[in-house]
Short mmCIF file of C-alpha atoms in Angstrom, two decimals:
data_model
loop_
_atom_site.label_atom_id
_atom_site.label_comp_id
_atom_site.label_asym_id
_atom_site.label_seq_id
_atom_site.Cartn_x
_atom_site.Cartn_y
_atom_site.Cartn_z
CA UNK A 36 113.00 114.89 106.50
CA UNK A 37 110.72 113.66 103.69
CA UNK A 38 107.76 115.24 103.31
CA UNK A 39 104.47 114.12 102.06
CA UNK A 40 102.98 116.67 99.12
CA UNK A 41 100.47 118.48 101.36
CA UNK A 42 103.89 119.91 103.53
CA UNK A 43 103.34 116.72 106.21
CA UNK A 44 105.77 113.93 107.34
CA UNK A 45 106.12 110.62 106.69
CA UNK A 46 106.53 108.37 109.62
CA UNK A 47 105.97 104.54 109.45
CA UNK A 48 104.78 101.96 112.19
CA UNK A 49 106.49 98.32 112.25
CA UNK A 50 103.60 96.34 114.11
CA UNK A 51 105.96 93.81 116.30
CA UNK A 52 103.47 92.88 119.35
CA UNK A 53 102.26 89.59 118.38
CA UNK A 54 102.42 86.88 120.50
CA UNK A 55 103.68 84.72 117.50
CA UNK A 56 101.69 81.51 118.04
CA UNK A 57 101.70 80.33 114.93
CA UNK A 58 105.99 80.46 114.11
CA UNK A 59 106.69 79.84 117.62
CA UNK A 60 108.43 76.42 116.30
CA UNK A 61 110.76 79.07 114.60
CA UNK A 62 111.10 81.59 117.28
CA UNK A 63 111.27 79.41 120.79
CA UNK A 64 114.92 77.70 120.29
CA UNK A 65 115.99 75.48 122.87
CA UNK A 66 112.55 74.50 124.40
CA UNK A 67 111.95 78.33 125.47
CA UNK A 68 115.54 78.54 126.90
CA UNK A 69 116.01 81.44 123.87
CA UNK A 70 112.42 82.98 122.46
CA UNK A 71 112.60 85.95 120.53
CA UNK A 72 109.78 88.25 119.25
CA UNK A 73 108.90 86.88 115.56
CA UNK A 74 110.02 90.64 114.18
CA UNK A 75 113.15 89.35 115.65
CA UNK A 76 113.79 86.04 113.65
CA UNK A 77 116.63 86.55 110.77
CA UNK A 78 116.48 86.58 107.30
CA UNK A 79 120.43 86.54 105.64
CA UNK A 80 121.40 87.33 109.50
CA UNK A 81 119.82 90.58 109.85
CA UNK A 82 116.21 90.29 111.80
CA UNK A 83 113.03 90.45 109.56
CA UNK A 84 111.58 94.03 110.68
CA UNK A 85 114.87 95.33 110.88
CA UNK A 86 114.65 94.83 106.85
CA UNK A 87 111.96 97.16 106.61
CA UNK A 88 113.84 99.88 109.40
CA UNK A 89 116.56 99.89 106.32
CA UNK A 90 114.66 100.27 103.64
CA UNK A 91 112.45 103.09 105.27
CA UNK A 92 115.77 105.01 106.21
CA UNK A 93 116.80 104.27 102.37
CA UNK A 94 113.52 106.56 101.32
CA UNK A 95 114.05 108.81 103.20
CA UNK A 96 111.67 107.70 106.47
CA UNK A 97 113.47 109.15 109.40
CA UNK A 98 110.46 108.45 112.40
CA UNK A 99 110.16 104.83 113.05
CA UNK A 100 107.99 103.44 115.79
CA UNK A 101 107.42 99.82 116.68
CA UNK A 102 105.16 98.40 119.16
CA UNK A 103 106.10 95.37 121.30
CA UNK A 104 104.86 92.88 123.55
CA UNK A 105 105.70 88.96 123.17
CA UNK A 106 109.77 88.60 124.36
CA UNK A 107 110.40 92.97 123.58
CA UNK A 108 113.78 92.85 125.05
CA UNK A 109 115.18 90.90 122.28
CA UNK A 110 114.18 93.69 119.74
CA UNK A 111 115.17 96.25 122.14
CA UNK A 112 118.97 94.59 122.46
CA UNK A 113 119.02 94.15 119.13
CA UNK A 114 118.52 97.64 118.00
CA UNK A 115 120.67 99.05 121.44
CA UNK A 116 123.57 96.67 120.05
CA UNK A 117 123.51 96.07 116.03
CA UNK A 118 120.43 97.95 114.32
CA UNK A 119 121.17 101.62 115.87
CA UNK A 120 119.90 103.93 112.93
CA UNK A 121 120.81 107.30 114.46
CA UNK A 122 123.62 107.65 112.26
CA UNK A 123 121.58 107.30 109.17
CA UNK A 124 119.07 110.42 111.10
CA UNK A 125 116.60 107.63 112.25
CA UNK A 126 114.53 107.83 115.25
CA UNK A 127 113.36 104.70 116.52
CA UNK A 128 110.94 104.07 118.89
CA UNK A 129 109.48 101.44 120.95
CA UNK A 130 106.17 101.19 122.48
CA UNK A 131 106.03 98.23 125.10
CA UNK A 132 102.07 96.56 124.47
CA UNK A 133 101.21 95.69 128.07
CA UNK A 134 98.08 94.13 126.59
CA UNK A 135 97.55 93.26 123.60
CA UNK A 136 95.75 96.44 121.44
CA UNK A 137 94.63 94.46 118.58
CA UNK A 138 95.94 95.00 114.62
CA UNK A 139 95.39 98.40 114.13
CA UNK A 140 95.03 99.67 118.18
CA UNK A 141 98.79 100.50 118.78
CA UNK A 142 98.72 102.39 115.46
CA UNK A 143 96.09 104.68 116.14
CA UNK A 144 97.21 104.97 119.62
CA UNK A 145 100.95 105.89 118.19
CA UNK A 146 99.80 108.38 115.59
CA UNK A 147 97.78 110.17 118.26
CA UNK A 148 100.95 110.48 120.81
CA UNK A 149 102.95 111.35 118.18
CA UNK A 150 100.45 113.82 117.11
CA UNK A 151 100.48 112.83 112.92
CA UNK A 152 98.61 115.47 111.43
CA UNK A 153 96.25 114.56 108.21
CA UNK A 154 98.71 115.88 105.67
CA UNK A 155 101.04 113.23 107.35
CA UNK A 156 101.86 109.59 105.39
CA UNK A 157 102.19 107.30 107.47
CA UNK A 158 103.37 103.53 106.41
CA UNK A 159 101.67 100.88 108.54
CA UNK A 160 104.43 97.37 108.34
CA UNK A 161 103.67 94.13 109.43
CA UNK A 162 106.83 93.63 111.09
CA UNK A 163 107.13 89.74 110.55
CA UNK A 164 106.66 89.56 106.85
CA UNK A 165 109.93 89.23 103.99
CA UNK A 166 109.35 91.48 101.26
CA UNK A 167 110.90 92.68 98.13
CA UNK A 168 108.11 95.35 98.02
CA UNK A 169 109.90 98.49 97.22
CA UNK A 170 108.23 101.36 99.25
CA UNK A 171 109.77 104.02 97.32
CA UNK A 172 107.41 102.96 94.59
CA UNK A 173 104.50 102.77 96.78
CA UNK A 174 104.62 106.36 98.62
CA UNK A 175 105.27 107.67 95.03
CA UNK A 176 101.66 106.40 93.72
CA UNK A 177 100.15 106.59 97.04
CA UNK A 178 101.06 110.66 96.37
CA UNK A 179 100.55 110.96 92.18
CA UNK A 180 96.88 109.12 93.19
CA UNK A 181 96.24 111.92 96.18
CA UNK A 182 94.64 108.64 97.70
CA UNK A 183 93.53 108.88 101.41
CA UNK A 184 94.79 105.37 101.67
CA UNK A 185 96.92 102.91 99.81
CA UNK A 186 96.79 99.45 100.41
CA UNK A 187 99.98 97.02 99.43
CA UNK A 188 99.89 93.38 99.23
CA UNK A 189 103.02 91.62 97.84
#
């Protein structure tokens, strides 16, 4: 498991719980007879969060959360049927939003569950965003700067 320099882990977060109001022109096909969770939507046939899952897992990530609220069953059968990452040593979870928690709620609520300690790293992903941000780069000057927090905008 990668480790972050102080001995901790590094986990990562994909917040997925947004009710997508502003792409649901993208995500509700059909007149609502197919809505997906905007996390969901593809990008080269592979769903946009799902993206971020493999490039995590290519760094070395191998705890993955993702909370979910708006239409979670079509993440959920997509990662039960295609996106399994056990093979590659990735645990995936889902946490199902009843209510909306806000931004940064689920995340704190997650890292407390999952007990992340303060030597942890943990990567925070906006799961409906396309990136070519490479996060190997990141963690590696988010630990040569022994920053508290790094902040990524691409």
């Amino acid at each position: 498991m990668l480790a972050s320099p102080a001995g901790g882990v590094v986990r990562a977060i994909i917040l997925s719980a947004g009710a997508g109001t502003r792409a649901r022109h993208l995500t509700d096909r059909d007149r609502n007879k197919f809505p997906m969770a905007k996390p969901r939507f593809p990008i080269i046939q592979t769903p946009v969060m799902h993206h971020f899952a493999l490039e995590l897992a290519r760094i070395g990530v191998k705890r993955i959360c993702a909370n979910l609220h708006s239409n979670p069953e079509t993440i959920e059968n997509y990662y039960r049927t295609f996106g399994d990452l056990s093979s590659r040593g990735i645990e995936m979870k889902f946490y199902l939003e009843s209510q909306l928690m806000g931004t940064m709620g689920s995340a704190v609520k997650w890292m407390v569950e999952e007990g992340v300690a303060n030597n942890d790293t943990v990567f925070v992903l906006s799961g409906d965003i396309a990136t070519n941000a490479d996060l190997g780069t990141i963690l590696q000057q988010h630990h040569d700067s022994d920053a508290d927090i790094t902040v990524g905008f691409d």
